XYZ file of C-alpha atoms in Angstrom:
523
model
C -15.990 -0.995 7.853
C -18.120 -0.986 10.966
C -17.276 -2.028 14.491
C -19.464 -4.253 16.624
C -21.385 -7.494 16.301
C -22.316 -8.860 12.939
C -25.812 -7.711 12.021
C -28.633 -9.567 10.353
C -29.801 -8.340 6.963
C -33.360 -7.423 6.209
C -34.397 -7.639 2.569
C -37.711 -6.977 0.908
C -39.144 -9.569 -1.454
C -37.534 -9.284 -4.858
C -34.655 -7.200 -3.587
C -31.110 -8.165 -4.500
C -29.774 -10.603 -1.968
C -26.675 -8.696 -0.900
C -24.706 -9.765 2.179
C -24.596 -7.787 5.363
C -21.441 -5.748 5.722
C -18.589 -7.554 7.534
C -17.598 -5.916 10.792
C -14.473 -5.853 12.920
C -14.899 -7.714 16.199
C -12.948 -5.072 18.122
C -11.737 -1.566 17.473
C -8.180 -2.668 18.248
C -8.295 -5.044 15.260
C -9.252 -2.207 12.935
C -6.565 0.030 14.459
C -3.866 -2.619 14.030
C -4.991 -3.311 10.464
C -4.776 0.420 9.704
C -1.298 0.653 11.232
C -0.179 -2.421 9.323
C -1.437 -0.954 6.055
C 0.119 2.461 6.663
C 3.508 1.144 7.793
C 4.945 -0.980 5.014
C 8.124 -1.773 3.157
C 8.395 1.809 1.909
C 9.134 2.909 5.465
C 12.106 0.552 5.478
C 13.642 1.273 2.098
C 12.456 4.758 1.054
C 12.491 6.721 4.301
C 16.166 6.056 5.215
C 17.276 6.872 1.663
C 15.354 10.163 1.626
C 16.946 11.060 4.960
C 20.389 10.315 3.576
C 19.782 12.308 0.404
C 18.046 15.285 2.035
C 20.365 16.158 4.869
C 19.688 13.703 7.676
C 17.826 15.500 10.443
C 16.976 18.364 8.073
C 14.600 16.005 6.280
C 12.625 15.370 9.468
C 11.398 18.978 9.583
C 9.416 18.949 6.296
C 8.531 15.285 6.843
C 6.859 15.913 10.201
C 5.200 19.070 8.892
C 3.685 17.217 5.926
C 2.632 14.377 8.207
C 0.688 16.754 10.453
C -0.963 19.012 7.858
C -1.363 16.533 4.992
C -0.906 12.880 5.871
C -3.039 12.637 9.008
C -5.901 14.885 7.748
C -6.171 12.929 4.482
C -6.154 9.616 6.345
C -8.912 10.922 8.611
C -10.859 12.108 5.566
C -10.719 8.688 3.920
C -11.774 6.966 7.133
C -14.805 9.247 7.447
C -15.901 8.654 3.851
C -15.423 4.898 4.147
C -17.230 4.674 7.470
C -20.156 6.806 6.318
C -20.768 5.213 2.933
C -19.873 1.683 4.127
C -18.717 0.814 0.627
C -15.516 0.222 -1.310
C -13.690 3.096 -3.059
C -15.725 2.975 -6.279
C -19.153 3.314 -4.639
C -17.818 5.636 -1.944
C -16.452 8.163 -4.466
C -19.533 7.782 -6.676
C -21.580 8.690 -3.608
C -19.502 11.713 -2.674
C -18.989 13.109 -6.198
C -20.483 11.183 -9.123
C -18.387 13.207 -11.606
C -15.187 11.867 -10.073
C -16.286 8.287 -9.459
C -13.327 7.369 -11.666
C -11.073 8.227 -8.736
C -12.461 5.186 -6.925
C -11.949 3.054 -10.018
C -8.379 4.360 -10.309
C -7.808 3.408 -6.666
C -8.849 -0.156 -7.397
C -6.645 -0.289 -10.498
C -3.596 1.039 -8.627
C -4.162 -1.385 -5.751
C -4.367 -4.363 -8.088
C -1.298 -3.335 -10.111
C 0.695 -2.762 -6.936
C -0.328 -6.055 -5.340
C 1.006 -7.969 -8.366
C 4.567 -6.719 -7.903
C 4.531 -5.840 -4.194
C 4.236 -9.511 -3.329
C 7.498 -10.081 -5.204
C 9.253 -8.202 -2.386
C 7.659 -10.630 0.054
C 9.029 -13.396 -2.179
C 12.542 -11.945 -1.894
C 12.123 -11.638 1.875
C 11.174 -15.327 2.049
C 14.263 -16.236 -0.025
C 16.531 -14.320 2.340
C 14.675 -15.686 5.379
C 15.290 -19.294 4.371
C 18.883 -18.451 3.362
C 19.507 -16.974 6.811
C 19.470 -20.416 8.415
C 22.927 -21.139 7.008
C 26.245 -20.724 8.783
C 28.030 -18.716 7.624
C 25.457 -16.514 5.905
C 25.734 -16.968 2.116
C 26.379 -13.237 1.650
C 29.001 -13.105 4.396
C 32.015 -13.863 2.187
C 33.118 -14.233 -1.433
C 33.881 -17.985 -1.326
C 30.824 -18.981 -3.344
C 30.268 -20.235 -6.876
C 28.318 -17.127 -7.911
C 30.978 -14.633 -6.787
C 33.088 -12.751 -9.327
C 36.833 -11.894 -9.139
C 35.829 -8.326 -8.210
C 34.020 -9.471 -5.084
C 35.195 -8.092 -1.750
C 34.195 -8.866 1.804
C 34.412 -5.211 2.781
C 32.551 -2.158 1.487
C 34.718 0.225 -0.523
C 34.314 3.428 -2.502
C 35.503 1.750 -5.703
C 32.961 1.289 -8.493
C 35.033 -1.607 -9.850
C 34.406 -3.881 -6.886
C 31.226 -5.292 -5.395
C 30.467 -6.654 -1.943
C 29.480 -10.205 -1.149
C 25.936 -9.055 -0.297
C 25.617 -7.213 -3.621
C 26.660 -10.288 -5.552
C 24.353 -12.577 -3.586
C 21.399 -10.327 -4.443
C 22.365 -9.823 -8.088
C 23.937 -13.102 -9.157
C 22.538 -15.700 -6.756
C 18.934 -14.699 -6.001
C 18.009 -12.665 -9.088
C 20.495 -14.059 -11.639
C 19.995 -10.601 -13.105
C 20.331 -9.986 -16.851
C 22.136 -7.007 -18.377
C 18.954 -5.095 -19.178
C 15.247 -5.164 -19.861
C 15.912 -6.265 -23.457
C 17.278 -9.591 -22.180
C 14.410 -11.442 -20.485
C 16.227 -14.594 -19.416
C 14.305 -17.489 -17.884
C 12.028 -18.005 -14.900
C 13.806 -18.317 -11.547
C 12.057 -21.445 -10.333
C 13.052 -20.974 -6.703
C 11.528 -17.509 -6.710
C 8.437 -18.739 -8.555
C 7.765 -21.358 -5.864
C 8.270 -18.742 -3.165
C 5.890 -16.420 -5.022
C 3.274 -19.185 -4.853
C 3.993 -19.557 -1.137
C 3.618 -15.805 -0.593
C 0.210 -15.805 -2.275
C -0.872 -18.847 -0.268
C -0.021 -16.921 2.903
C -1.990 -13.911 1.663
C -5.011 -16.022 0.756
C -5.300 -17.784 4.090
C -4.975 -14.464 5.908
C -7.797 -12.730 4.029
C -10.126 -15.411 2.624
C -12.586 -14.925 5.501
C -12.415 -11.131 5.259
C -12.070 -9.196 8.510
C -12.759 -12.373 10.492
C -9.370 -13.807 9.506
C -7.456 -10.571 8.910
C -8.518 -9.186 12.282
C -6.794 -12.060 14.055
C -3.638 -12.069 11.922
C -2.871 -8.359 12.442
C -2.400 -8.874 16.181
C 0.922 -10.450 15.256
C 1.886 -8.977 11.870
C 1.274 -5.363 12.943
C 3.032 -5.582 16.329
C 5.948 -7.951 15.715
C 7.927 -5.522 13.485
C 8.096 -3.026 16.349
C 9.509 -5.668 18.669
C 12.289 -6.340 16.167
C 12.938 -2.641 15.549
C 13.248 -1.983 19.285
C 15.624 -4.942 19.632
C 17.735 -3.648 16.730
C 17.751 -0.162 18.236
C 18.993 -1.436 21.596
C 21.654 -3.617 19.987
C 22.883 -1.073 17.444
C 22.993 1.756 19.973
C 25.867 -0.129 21.607
C 27.950 -0.407 18.423
C 30.892 1.872 17.549
C 29.727 4.963 15.673
C 26.164 4.763 17.005
C 26.323 8.304 18.413
C 27.381 9.581 14.982
C 24.373 7.864 13.443
C 21.938 9.333 15.960
C 23.463 12.775 15.433
C 23.132 12.363 11.670
C 19.386 11.771 11.920
C 18.704 14.467 14.523
C 21.029 17.369 13.678
C 20.016 19.072 10.413
C 23.530 18.944 8.943
C 25.460 16.485 6.839
C 27.247 14.261 9.296
C 29.541 11.324 8.784
C 27.759 8.222 9.880
C 30.361 5.460 9.897
C 29.248 1.934 9.268
C 31.048 -1.037 10.734
C 33.193 -0.978 7.611
C 34.137 2.678 7.964
C 32.411 3.966 4.828
C 30.410 7.253 5.042
C 26.673 6.802 4.757
C 26.602 9.200 1.796
C 28.581 6.635 -0.190
C 26.296 3.796 0.843
C 22.875 5.430 0.458
C 20.751 3.614 -2.088
C 17.027 3.420 -2.665
C 14.640 0.512 -2.970
C 15.647 -3.147 -2.878
C 19.345 -2.253 -2.748
C 18.966 -0.872 0.759
C 16.896 -3.747 2.155
C 18.574 -6.673 0.414
C 22.167 -5.416 0.119
C 23.135 -2.964 2.852
C 21.086 -4.394 5.717
C 22.268 -7.992 5.121
C 25.818 -6.669 4.866
C 25.423 -5.036 8.268
C 23.979 -8.203 9.839
C 26.908 -10.223 8.515
C 29.212 -8.179 10.744
C 27.068 -8.442 13.881
C 27.356 -11.072 16.607
C 24.943 -13.982 16.113
C 24.421 -12.862 12.509
C 21.962 -15.647 11.659
C 19.582 -14.676 14.471
C 19.448 -11.005 13.487
C 19.028 -11.874 9.811
C 16.151 -14.266 10.515
C 14.351 -11.731 12.700
C 14.871 -8.887 10.234
C 13.579 -10.719 7.187
C 10.673 -12.142 9.161
C 9.886 -8.537 10.102
C 9.939 -7.625 6.389
C 7.534 -10.488 5.746
C 5.107 -9.117 8.358
C 5.359 -5.557 7.006
C 4.710 -6.755 3.475
C 1.779 -8.980 4.405
C -0.064 -6.167 6.200
C 0.131 -3.857 3.201
C -0.717 -6.649 0.781
C -3.864 -7.486 2.783
C -5.246 -4.015 2.127
C -4.401 -3.933 -1.585
C -6.043 -7.278 -2.307
C -9.074 -6.437 -0.159
C -9.628 -3.218 -2.137
C -10.010 -5.269 -5.306
C -12.194 -7.927 -3.686
C -14.488 -5.469 -1.887
C -14.991 -3.252 -4.943
C -15.917 -6.144 -7.219
C -18.213 -7.673 -4.598
C -19.939 -4.307 -4.134
C -20.615 -3.992 -7.852
C -21.158 -7.555 -9.069
C -22.124 -9.542 -5.992
C -24.968 -11.583 -7.521
C -23.012 -12.421 -10.677
C -19.860 -13.371 -8.764
C -21.714 -15.565 -6.262
C -23.536 -17.247 -9.142
C -20.202 -18.083 -10.776
C -18.000 -18.824 -7.751
C -20.728 -19.957 -5.277
C -18.665 -18.739 -2.292
C -16.756 -15.540 -1.626
C -13.721 -17.573 -0.564
C -13.455 -19.024 -4.091
C -13.663 -15.559 -5.617
C -10.858 -14.329 -3.327
C -8.853 -17.351 -4.467
C -9.438 -16.394 -8.133
C -8.222 -12.824 -7.482
C -5.082 -14.140 -5.773
C -4.384 -16.540 -8.652
C -4.786 -13.763 -11.238
C -2.449 -11.432 -9.350
C 0.069 -14.243 -8.876
C 0.156 -15.010 -12.612
C 0.657 -11.330 -13.441
C 3.597 -11.249 -11.033
C 5.511 -14.038 -12.787
C 7.537 -11.628 -15.028
C 8.990 -10.185 -11.812
C 10.509 -13.550 -10.851
C 12.250 -14.022 -14.190
C 15.887 -13.051 -14.609
C 14.680 -9.731 -16.007
C 12.389 -9.357 -13.002
C 14.233 -6.582 -11.162
C 13.817 -4.291 -14.175
C 10.124 -5.128 -14.495
C 9.696 -4.484 -10.777
C 11.484 -1.126 -10.900
C 9.493 -0.010 -13.948
C 6.147 -0.897 -12.367
C 7.068 0.636 -9.029
C 8.225 3.914 -10.587
C 5.173 4.501 -12.749
C 2.614 3.214 -10.236
C 3.816 4.152 -6.749
C 5.350 7.487 -7.807
C 3.499 8.781 -10.887
C -0.076 7.480 -10.627
C -0.629 8.046 -6.913
C 0.091 11.787 -7.157
C -2.650 12.277 -9.767
C -5.007 10.153 -7.709
C -4.400 12.200 -4.539
C -5.204 15.493 -6.292
C -8.542 14.329 -7.677
C -9.512 12.567 -4.454
C -9.189 15.798 -2.476
C -11.191 17.645 -5.142
C -13.913 14.999 -5.073
C -14.656 15.183 -1.355
C -16.642 18.216 -0.212
C -15.327 19.213 3.213
C -18.447 20.994 4.440
C -20.566 17.885 3.978
C -17.721 15.787 5.363
C -17.990 17.598 8.701
C -21.769 17.181 8.640
C -21.429 13.460 8.009
C -18.909 13.156 10.840
C -21.363 14.925 13.159
C -24.128 12.533 12.079
C -21.977 9.536 12.969
C -20.308 10.767 16.152
C -22.313 13.779 17.300
C -19.311 16.076 16.841
C -18.080 18.072 13.862
C -14.449 18.074 12.798
C -12.421 20.744 14.580
C -11.153 23.858 12.825
C -7.694 22.361 12.212
C -8.996 19.479 10.105
C -11.467 21.689 8.251
C -8.701 24.133 7.292
C -6.433 21.274 6.225
C -9.176 19.687 4.088
C -10.378 22.931 2.549
C -7.140 24.869 1.980
C -3.843 23.279 2.971
C -4.252 19.784 1.498
C -5.485 20.878 -1.973
C -2.778 23.533 -2.257
C 0.069 21.317 -1.058
C -0.903 18.335 -3.186
C -1.275 20.532 -6.273
C 2.149 22.117 -5.661
C 3.735 18.685 -5.132
C 2.135 17.387 -8.341
C 3.372 20.392 -10.339
C 6.926 20.040 -9.041
C 6.801 16.271 -9.601
C 5.932 16.918 -13.251
C 8.607 19.607 -13.652
C 11.312 17.511 -11.993
C 10.168 14.181 -13.431
C 12.956 11.777 -14.327
C 12.528 8.588 -16.357
C 12.754 5.297 -14.517
C 16.200 3.844 -13.932
C 17.754 1.076 -11.916
C 21.118 2.075 -10.504
C 23.163 3.290 -13.478
C 20.902 1.509 -15.958
C 18.511 3.814 -17.834
C 15.483 2.122 -19.366
C 15.221 2.393 -23.164
C 12.448 4.549 -24.678
C 10.171 1.592 -25.454
C 10.340 0.462 -21.813
C 9.526 4.002 -20.648
C 6.526 3.834 -22.974
C 5.415 0.606 -21.329
C 5.772 2.352 -17.982
C 3.428 5.134 -19.080
C 0.930 2.528 -20.285
C 1.051 1.010 -16.777
C 0.499 4.461 -15.271
C -2.391 5.214 -17.608
C -3.949 1.866 -16.699
C -5.058 3.563 -13.478
C -5.177 7.282 -14.346
C -7.382 6.789 -17.422
C -10.327 5.751 -15.244
C -10.683 9.303 -13.897
C -11.658 10.947 -17.231
C -13.546 7.825 -18.345
C -15.619 7.855 -15.168
C -16.394 11.564 -15.603
C -17.404 11.067 -19.246
C -19.671 8.145 -18.334
C -21.377 10.123 -15.582
C -22.101 13.058 -17.898
C -23.313 10.674 -20.604
C -25.895 8.864 -18.466
C -27.256 11.858 -16.538
C -30.411 13.525 -17.950
C -30.863 17.184 -18.922
C -28.739 19.864 -20.518
C -24.967 20.110 -20.066
C -25.366 22.593 -17.208
C -27.920 20.338 -15.521
C -25.633 17.333 -16.013
C -22.712 19.179 -14.435
C -24.829 20.271 -11.482
C -26.110 16.743 -10.880
C -22.641 15.253 -11.319
C -21.201 17.188 -8.370
C -24.203 16.625 -6.103
C -23.480 13.968 -3.456
C -25.941 11.118 -3.429
C -26.258 7.510 -2.327
C -26.964 4.864 -4.992
C -29.706 2.297 -4.581
C -32.515 4.561 -3.421
C -30.913 5.326 -0.074
C -30.143 9.013 -0.669
C -32.465 10.189 2.110
C -31.810 7.361 4.515
C -30.128 8.416 7.769
C -26.821 6.862 8.708
C -28.303 4.770 11.533
C -30.808 3.199 9.105
C -27.952 2.178 6.806
C -26.361 0.085 9.540
C -24.210 2.836 11.026
C -22.776 3.049 14.515
C -26.073 4.215 16.022
C -28.158 1.611 14.225
C -30.503 -0.667 16.023
C -28.245 -3.590 16.924
C -30.133 -6.400 15.266
C -30.672 -5.137 11.747
C -29.030 -3.365 8.838
C -31.612 -2.139 6.364
C -31.091 -2.794 2.659
C -34.435 -1.573 1.386
C -35.985 1.765 2.228
C -39.400 0.096 2.210
C -38.734 -1.438 5.622
C -39.938 0.796 8.440
C -38.098 1.007 11.720
C -39.525 2.360 14.996
C -39.773 6.105 15.248
C -36.523 7.973 15.773
C -35.857 11.717 15.445
C -34.872 12.468 11.836
C -31.273 13.328 11.085
C -30.345 15.452 8.089
C -28.250 13.385 5.699
C -26.147 15.249 3.187
C -24.925 12.315 1.132
């Protein structure tokens, strides 16, 4: 995406009538959108669990190290490629390395698969948000029709009992079945909330960056207001110093909750942390309803920001590739965005059935854990760092510093490869709590994973098939960066880049602009 005023589009007669590229009105909008995408629900339910499991403060050492030498450099790399090519992931990767254009296609596939089940978490957050307006909170005690004789109002170490918040999540909201073999029926309340969640998504993105850029002012900043408020409030509770010590000192500490149970006995991953332990904690806080409403509204904001990006990846990629056909069918981009949202909503319906939690866990395990690791490896391989620095210099006038070049060239490929190898060696089949998915369900999970990974070899095979010449010539051409559409020798400013003439973004190379010193373009 580009910053600055929307530019007119110049097109030669007979050229494809493609739209000018949408631009962010202000840099702050792009920054907030990036923060909102990067900080999502995983930060709420995976990060605390990994801290618990990996030694509290001891986990922060490798976490911060990986953030500095891997996370930030790779984010910077993707921003450079996106800004330079001004295209979605498919065309961007095809530009950088035609042989690995399948990496871009895999990115689109993963984004679409994830957006179908990720919005289910937003659905759950909406359910809890609306339930939080009751006094007392419905998960505050065991005096409800859905509670079992084993229900207790206090957390214990016994596996025979369950808390009121556990039973609300399992028996009231989900009406969970005994396993993936028992599908149950559709939870109509959740289905209606799923529709509501997709309506919210649609009206936030249907105008592209015009609408999203305004929404992120609130959705990206509000969660931090709530987190700061929770920090101030919880720092005054008994045992707060133990909790802070647990996260800072690299030793196993004994963080005591308000119920007096060590954190090691409470640590759970995924939905169990967000929709069981957190609500349980709020139930024991003063003004419980207020804190619950703010927390689940914060979850809604976190989920919406990440969902924006996943849906936009699908929309942008399809519009890049099939713009004329899609406009001919749907007439307006807003109607096409609506069709994408409807399709994703329908595919998410199994997750709001009584078997939904198992479907969700299966999809999350094989998409967010398995597929993304393969994708990261091939993405780093696809992007040539020497040209990346040249392209950055063309856009900004400055090359990347030595730190980023070393990270891109050496550290990132090595670390990601090592992580992938260890992930394969230590791979464990998907499970939900004590429930282990049967072999046929694991097979379905691998089909879901291959739904994205398979595009990498298919894209490589297609590239080699269509390129002319011998096998050696094909291989050489397939790793040579180029820009589709006859723009391979067009400087960045002529393609509508940051230094472009303000009134025009050139689509056809047949249009001549006033003289400007030539800039070497390596893509």
